[in-house]
Coordinates of C-alpha atoms in Angstrom, one line a residue:
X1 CA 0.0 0.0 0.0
X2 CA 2.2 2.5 1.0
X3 CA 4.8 1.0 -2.3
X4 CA 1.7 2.3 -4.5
X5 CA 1.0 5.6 -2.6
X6 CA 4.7 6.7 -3.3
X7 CA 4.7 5.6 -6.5
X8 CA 1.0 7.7 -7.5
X9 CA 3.0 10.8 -5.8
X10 CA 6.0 10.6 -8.1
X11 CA 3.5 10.5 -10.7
X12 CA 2.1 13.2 -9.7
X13 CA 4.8 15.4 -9.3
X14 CA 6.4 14.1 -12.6
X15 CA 3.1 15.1 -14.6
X16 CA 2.8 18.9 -12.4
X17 CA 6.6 19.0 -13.9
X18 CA 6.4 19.0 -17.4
X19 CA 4.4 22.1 -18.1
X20 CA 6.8 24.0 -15.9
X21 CA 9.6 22.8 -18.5
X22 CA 7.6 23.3 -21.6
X23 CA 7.4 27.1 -20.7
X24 CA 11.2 27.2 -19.9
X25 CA 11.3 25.5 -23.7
X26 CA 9.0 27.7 -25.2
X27 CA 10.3 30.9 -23.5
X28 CA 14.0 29.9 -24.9
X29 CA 12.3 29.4 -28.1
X30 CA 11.1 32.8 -27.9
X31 CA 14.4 34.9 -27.3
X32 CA 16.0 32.7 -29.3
X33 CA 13.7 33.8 -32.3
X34 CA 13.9 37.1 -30.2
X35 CA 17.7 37.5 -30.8
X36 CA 17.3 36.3 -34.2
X37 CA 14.5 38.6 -35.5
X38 CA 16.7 41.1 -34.2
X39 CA 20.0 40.0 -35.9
X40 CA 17.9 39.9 -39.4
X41 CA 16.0 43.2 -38.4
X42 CA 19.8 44.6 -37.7
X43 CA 20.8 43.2 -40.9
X44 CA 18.4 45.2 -42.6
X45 CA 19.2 48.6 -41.4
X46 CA 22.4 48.1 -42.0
X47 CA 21.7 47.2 -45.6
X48 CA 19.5 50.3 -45.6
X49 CA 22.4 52.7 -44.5
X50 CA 24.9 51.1 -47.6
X51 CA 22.1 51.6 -50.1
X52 CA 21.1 55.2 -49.1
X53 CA 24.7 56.1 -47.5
X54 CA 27.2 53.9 -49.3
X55 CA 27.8 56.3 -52.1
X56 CA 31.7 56.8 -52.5
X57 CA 32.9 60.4 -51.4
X58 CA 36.0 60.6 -54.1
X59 CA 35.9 60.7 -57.9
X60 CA 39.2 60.3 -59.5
X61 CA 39.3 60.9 -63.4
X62 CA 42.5 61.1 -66.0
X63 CA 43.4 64.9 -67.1
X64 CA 42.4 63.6 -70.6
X65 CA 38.7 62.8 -69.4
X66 CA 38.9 66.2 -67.7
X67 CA 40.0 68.4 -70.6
X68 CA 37.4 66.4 -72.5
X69 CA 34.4 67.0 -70.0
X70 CA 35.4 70.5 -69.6
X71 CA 35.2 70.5 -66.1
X72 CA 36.4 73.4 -64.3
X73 CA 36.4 74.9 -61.2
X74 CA 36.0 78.3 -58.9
X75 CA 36.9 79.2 -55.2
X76 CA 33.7 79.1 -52.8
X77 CA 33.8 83.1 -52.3
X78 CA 31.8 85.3 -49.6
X79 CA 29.7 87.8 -51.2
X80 CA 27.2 90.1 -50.5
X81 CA 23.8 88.5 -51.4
X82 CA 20.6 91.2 -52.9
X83 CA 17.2 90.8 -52.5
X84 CA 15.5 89.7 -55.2
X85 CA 11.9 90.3 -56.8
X86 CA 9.6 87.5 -58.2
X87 CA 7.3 88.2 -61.8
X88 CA 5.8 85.6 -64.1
X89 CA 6.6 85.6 -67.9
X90 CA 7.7 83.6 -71.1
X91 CA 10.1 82.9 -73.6
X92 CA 9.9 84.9 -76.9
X93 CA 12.0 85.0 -79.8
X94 CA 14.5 87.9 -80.3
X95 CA 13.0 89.5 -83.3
X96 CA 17.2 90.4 -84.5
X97 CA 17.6 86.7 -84.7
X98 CA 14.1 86.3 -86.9
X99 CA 14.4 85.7 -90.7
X100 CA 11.3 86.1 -93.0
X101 CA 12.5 84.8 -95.9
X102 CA 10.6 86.0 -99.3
X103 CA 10.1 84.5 -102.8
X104 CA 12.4 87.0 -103.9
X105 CA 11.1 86.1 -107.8
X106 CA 8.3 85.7 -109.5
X107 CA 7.1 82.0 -110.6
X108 CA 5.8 78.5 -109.5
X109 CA 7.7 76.8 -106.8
X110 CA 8.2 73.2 -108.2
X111 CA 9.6 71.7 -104.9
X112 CA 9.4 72.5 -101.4
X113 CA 12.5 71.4 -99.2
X114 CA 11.2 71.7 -95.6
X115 CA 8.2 71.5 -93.1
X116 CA 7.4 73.6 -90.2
X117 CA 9.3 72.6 -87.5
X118 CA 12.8 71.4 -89.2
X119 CA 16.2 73.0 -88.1
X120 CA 18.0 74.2 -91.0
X121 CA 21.8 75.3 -91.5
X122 CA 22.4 78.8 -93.0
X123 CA 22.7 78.2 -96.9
X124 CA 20.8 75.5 -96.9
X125 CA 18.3 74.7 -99.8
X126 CA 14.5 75.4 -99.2
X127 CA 12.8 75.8 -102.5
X128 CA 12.9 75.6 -106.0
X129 CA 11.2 77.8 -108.2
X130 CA 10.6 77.9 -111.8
X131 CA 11.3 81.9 -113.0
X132 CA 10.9 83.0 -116.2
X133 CA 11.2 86.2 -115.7
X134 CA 15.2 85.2 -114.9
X135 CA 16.5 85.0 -118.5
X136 CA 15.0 88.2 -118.8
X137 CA 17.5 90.5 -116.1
X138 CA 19.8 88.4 -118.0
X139 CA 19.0 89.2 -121.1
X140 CA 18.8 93.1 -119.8
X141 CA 21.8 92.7 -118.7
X142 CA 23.7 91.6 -121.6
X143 CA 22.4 94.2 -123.6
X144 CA 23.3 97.3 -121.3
X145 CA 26.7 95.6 -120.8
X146 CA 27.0 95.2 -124.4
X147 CA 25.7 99.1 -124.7
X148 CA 27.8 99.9 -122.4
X149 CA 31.1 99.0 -124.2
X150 CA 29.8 100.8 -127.2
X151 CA 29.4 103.8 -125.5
X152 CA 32.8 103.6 -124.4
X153 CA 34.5 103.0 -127.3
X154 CA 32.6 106.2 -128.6
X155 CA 33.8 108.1 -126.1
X156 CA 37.5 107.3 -126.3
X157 CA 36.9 108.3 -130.0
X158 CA 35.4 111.4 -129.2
X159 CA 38.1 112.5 -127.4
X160 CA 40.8 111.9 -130.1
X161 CA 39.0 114.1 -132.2
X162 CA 38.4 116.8 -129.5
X163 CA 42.2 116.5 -129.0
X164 CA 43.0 117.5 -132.5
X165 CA 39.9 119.8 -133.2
X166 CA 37.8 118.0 -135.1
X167 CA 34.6 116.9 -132.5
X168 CA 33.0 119.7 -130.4
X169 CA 33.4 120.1 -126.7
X170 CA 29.2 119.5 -126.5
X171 CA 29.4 116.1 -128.5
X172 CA 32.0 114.9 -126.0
X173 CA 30.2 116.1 -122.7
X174 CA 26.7 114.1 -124.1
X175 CA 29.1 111.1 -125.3
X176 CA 30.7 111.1 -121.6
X177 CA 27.3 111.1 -120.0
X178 CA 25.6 108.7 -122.0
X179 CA 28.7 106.0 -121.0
X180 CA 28.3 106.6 -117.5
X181 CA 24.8 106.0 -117.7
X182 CA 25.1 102.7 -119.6
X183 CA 27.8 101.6 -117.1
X184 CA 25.5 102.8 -113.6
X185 CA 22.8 100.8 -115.5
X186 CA 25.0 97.9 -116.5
X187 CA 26.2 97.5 -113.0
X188 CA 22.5 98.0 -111.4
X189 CA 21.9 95.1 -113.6
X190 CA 24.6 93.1 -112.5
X191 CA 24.1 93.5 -109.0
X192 CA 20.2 92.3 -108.9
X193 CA 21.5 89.3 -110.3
X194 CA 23.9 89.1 -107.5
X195 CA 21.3 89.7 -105.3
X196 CA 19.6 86.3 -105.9
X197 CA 23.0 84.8 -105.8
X198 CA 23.1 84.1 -109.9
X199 CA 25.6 85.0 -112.3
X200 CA 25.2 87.0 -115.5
X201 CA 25.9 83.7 -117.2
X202 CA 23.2 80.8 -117.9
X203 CA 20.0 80.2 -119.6
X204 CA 17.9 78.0 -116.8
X205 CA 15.1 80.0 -115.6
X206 CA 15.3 77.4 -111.9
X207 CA 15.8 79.9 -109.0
X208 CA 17.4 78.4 -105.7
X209 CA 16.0 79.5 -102.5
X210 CA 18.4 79.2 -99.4
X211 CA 18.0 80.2 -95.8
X212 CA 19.7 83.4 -95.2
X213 CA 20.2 82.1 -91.6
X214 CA 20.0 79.0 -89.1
X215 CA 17.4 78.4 -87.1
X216 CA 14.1 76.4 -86.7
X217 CA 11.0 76.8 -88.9
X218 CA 8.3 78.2 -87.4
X219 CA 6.2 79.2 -90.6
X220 CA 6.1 77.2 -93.8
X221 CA 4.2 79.6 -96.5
X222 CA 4.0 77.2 -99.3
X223 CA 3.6 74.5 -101.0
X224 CA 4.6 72.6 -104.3
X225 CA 3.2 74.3 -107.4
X226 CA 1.7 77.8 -105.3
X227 CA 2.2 80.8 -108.3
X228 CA 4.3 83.5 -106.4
X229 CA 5.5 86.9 -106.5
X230 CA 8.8 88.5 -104.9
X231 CA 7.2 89.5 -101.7
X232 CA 5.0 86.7 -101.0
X233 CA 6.7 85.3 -97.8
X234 CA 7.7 81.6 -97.9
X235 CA 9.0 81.1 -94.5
X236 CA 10.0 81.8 -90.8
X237 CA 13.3 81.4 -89.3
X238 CA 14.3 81.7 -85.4
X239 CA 16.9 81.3 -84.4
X240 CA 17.0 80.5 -80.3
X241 CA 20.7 79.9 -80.0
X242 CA 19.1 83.2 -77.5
X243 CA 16.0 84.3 -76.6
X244 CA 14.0 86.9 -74.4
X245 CA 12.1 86.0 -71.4
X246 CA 9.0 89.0 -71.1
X247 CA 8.6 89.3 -67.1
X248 CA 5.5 91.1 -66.4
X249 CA 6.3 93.1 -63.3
X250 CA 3.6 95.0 -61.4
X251 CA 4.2 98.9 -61.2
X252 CA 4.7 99.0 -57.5
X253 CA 7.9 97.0 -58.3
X254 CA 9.2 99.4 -60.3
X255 CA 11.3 101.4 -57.7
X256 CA 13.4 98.4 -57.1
X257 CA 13.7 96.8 -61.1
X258 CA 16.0 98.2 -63.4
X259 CA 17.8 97.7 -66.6
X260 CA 20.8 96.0 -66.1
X261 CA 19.6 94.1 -63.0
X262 CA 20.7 90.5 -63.1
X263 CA 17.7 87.4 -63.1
X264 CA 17.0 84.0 -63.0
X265 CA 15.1 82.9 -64.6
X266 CA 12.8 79.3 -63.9
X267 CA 10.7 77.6 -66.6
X268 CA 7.7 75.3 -65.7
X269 CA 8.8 72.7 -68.3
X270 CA 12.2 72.3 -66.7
X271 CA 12.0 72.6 -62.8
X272 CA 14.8 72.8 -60.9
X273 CA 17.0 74.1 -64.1
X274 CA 17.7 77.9 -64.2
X275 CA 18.8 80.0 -67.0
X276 CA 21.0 83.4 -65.9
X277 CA 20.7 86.7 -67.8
X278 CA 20.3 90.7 -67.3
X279 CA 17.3 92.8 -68.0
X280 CA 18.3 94.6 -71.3
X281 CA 14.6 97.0 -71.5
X282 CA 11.8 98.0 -69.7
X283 CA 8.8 98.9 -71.3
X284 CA 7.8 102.4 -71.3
X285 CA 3.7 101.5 -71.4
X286 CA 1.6 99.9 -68.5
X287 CA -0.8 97.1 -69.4
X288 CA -3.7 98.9 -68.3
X289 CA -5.8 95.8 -67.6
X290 CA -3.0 93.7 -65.8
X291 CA -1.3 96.8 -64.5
X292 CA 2.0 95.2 -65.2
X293 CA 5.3 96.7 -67.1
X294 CA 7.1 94.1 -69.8
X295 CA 11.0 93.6 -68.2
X296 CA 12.6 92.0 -71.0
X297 CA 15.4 89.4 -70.1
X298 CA 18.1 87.8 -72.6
X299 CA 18.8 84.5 -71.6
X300 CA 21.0 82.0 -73.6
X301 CA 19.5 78.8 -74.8
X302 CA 21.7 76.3 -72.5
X303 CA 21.4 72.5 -74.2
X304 CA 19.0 74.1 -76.6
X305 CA 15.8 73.3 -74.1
X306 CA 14.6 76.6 -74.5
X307 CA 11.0 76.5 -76.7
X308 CA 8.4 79.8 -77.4
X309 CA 6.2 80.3 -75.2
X310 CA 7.1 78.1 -72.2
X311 CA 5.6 79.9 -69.3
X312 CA 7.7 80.7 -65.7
X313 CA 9.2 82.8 -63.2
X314 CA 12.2 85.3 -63.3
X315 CA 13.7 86.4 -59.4
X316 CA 15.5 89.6 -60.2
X317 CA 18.0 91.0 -58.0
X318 CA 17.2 94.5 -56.5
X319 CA 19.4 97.0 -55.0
X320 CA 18.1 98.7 -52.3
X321 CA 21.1 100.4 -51.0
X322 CA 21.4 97.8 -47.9
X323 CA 24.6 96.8 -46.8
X324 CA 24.2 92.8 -45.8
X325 CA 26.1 90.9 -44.1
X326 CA 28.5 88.8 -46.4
X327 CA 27.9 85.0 -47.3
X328 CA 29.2 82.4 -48.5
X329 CA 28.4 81.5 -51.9
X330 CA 28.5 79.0 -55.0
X331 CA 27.6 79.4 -58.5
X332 CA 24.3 77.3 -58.6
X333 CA 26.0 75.5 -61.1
X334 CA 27.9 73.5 -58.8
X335 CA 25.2 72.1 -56.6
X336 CA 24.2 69.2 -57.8
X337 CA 21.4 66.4 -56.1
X338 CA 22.7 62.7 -55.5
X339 CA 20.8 60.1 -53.4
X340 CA 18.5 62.9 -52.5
X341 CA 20.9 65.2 -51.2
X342 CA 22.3 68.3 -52.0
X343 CA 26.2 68.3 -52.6
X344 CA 28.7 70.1 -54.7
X345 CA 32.2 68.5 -55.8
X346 CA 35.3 70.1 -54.0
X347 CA 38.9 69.5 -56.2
X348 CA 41.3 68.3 -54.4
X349 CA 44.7 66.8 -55.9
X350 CA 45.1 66.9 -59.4
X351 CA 42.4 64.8 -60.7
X352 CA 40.4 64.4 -57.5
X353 CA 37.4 65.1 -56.6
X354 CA 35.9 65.2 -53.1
X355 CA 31.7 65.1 -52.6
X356 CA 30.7 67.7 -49.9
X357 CA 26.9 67.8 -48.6
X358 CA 25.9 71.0 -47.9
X359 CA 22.9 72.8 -46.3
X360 CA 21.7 75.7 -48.4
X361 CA 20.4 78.8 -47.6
X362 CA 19.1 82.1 -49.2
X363 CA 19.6 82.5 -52.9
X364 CA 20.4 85.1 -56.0
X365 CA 20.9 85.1 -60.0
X366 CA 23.0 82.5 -60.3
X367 CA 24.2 82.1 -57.3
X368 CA 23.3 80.0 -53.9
X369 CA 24.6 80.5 -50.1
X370 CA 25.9 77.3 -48.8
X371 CA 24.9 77.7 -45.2
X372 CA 27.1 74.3 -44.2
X373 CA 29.6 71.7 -45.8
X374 CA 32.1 74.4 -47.2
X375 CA 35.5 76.6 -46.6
X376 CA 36.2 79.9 -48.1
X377 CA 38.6 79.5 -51.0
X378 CA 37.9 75.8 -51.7
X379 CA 37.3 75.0 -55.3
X380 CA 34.3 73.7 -56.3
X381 CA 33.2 72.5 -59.8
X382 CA 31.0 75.0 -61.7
X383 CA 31.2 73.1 -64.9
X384 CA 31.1 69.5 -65.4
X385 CA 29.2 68.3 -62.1
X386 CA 26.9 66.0 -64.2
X387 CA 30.1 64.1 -65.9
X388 CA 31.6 63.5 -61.8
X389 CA 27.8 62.6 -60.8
X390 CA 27.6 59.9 -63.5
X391 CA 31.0 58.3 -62.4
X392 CA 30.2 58.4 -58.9
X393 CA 26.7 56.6 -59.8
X394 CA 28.6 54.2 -61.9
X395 CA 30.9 53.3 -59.0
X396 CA 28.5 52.9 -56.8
X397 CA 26.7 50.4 -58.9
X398 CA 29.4 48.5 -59.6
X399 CA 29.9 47.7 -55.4
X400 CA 26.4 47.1 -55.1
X401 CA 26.6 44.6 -58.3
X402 CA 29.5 43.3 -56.7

């Protein structure tokens, strides 16, 4: 009896036992998967901070590759940064840089060479037109040259006789006359042939039309087998190699905008990208229905994105006779974004290049303060950046890949 009680009581305490070691078990199971969720979770940031921070911080490239880029450089300077003024405009063509081209003869144009929108090289062909009316200037031409030679030859004898008595002073004033008349004429004749680039030579009445400068086409005016006359206008050219951006500034700007003022100028179509120039007029009329006055920037066409008509915002710098404090500043050129950050590449040795983040702070035409990340006198790369950018991307691929 008792053999049996003592062995029911080790049963007993055997079976009260095992759920106190399954939750020893199960709690072991749970820091272990504890510690290793947190190894992989660590794993994970860590793999977050190379993709987002593991980009290289030096770029080294051959003189060769840096003479080709054109990459070149400019000390990080303090300067005095203005004000500036915001207005709303858009790009226009410069009306100096505008060709309308005309017929220029009279006849049937028997091929067109171009359409509205093509980029065409100074000389080159646009038209052909059938002229008739070109073997006649010719054929005026021959004769007054031919005139002219006899009038000449008159003359010279006119003047052997007046030498020995025999013509009268009145004969050889009227011969004299009538050979500078034929020659005026002869050469008049001569030189409206030149003018639509023919000689006095040739019996085809085809006349080749040429652009009388580069540009796009923004007009086409005809088409194959239109009649035309001299001044029927075939064709537009502009020419955007520069262009004016129209600012429309209100009046009660005016005390602070004027001519000679440097701008920014920042198009909707290409944010972020900014094109420098100077206000070169202001408009002597006020809109009277927008109460605005026409500021008129030039701006070069950088990488030829510049298009007529794209619509955006010029900040214009304004002197209002306040002494600030210096800052330090970078041509806007040189800051570049990479992996969402701001930075600007500093030279160092000859062919190195060091990347800098920097915190930026208030800006001007073409120019940007660089709160943090730079020295005074340091040379940063102004042209270029986008050629060091690509090889630091590249290299940064290639650890990755590896």
């Amino acid at each position: 009896m008792t053999g049996r009680i003592g062995w029911a009581l080790a049963a007993l305490l055997a079976a009260c036992g095992r759920p106190e070691a399954s939750a020893g078990e199960h709690g072991e199971a749970e820091r272990g998967h504890e510690e290793e969720g947190g190894h992989e979770h660590g794993e994970g940031e860590h793999g977050d901070e190379h993709e987002h921070g593991g980009i290289p911080t030096e770029v080294r490239l051959s003189e060769q590759v840096i003479a080709d880029a054109k990459i070149a450089t400019e000390p990080v300077r303090r300067e005095t940064v203005a004000p500036t003024v915001t207005a709303t405009g858009e790009i226009a063509a410069d009306p100096a840089r505008t060709a309308q081209v005309a017929a220029r003869v009279a006849g049937i144009v028997e091929a067109v060479e171009f359409r509205e929108g093509d980029l065409v090289a100074e000389g080159q062909v646009l038209a052909k037109i059938r002229a008739p009316s070109l073997g006649g200037l010719r054929a005026d031409l021959a004769a007054l040259q031919a005139r002219a030679v006899s009038a000449k030859s008159n003359l010279t004898r006119l003047e052997t006789l007046a030498q020995r008595n025999m013509a009268s002073q009145q004969e050889l004033a009227a011969a004299r006359a009538e050979a500078a008349a034929l020659d005026a004429e002869s050469r008049a004749a001569g030189q409206r042939l030149k003018a639509l680039g023919l000689g006095s030579r040739g019996g085809t009445s085809d006349f080749i039309l040429r652009a009388p400068a580069a540009g796009f086409i923004t007009r086409r005016g005809i088409v194959d087998g239109q009649a035309v006359v001299a001044e029927d206008n075939v064709a537009t050219i502009v020419n955007l190699d520069r262009a004016w951006f129209m600012a429309r500034v209100f009046e009660h700007m005016l005390v602070d905008v004027k001519v000679g003022a440097p701008a920014e100028v920042e198009l909707n179509g290409y944010p972020g990208q900014f094109f420098v120039g100077k206000i070169d007029f202001l408009s002597p009329q006020v809109d009277p229905d927008a109460r605005t006055i026409v500021a008129r920037i030039v701006v070069d066409n950088r990488d030829s994105l510049l298009r007529i008509g794209l619509f955006g915002v010029a900040n214009i710098a304004v002197d209002r006779g306040e002494d600030g404090e210096p800052r330090l500043v970078v041509p806007r050129t040189a800051v570049i974004d990479v992996a969402d950050k701001k930075v600007v590449f500093v030279k160092r040795e000859s062919g190195e290049f060091e990347v800098h983040e920097v915190v930026l702070g208030v800006s001007a035409p073409g120019k940007i303060e660089v709160v943090r990340g730079l020295e005074e006198g340091e040379q940063v790369v102004v042209h270029g950046a986008w050629t060091l950018k690509s090889v630091l991307l590249k290299e940064t691929f290639g650890e990755d890949h590896h």
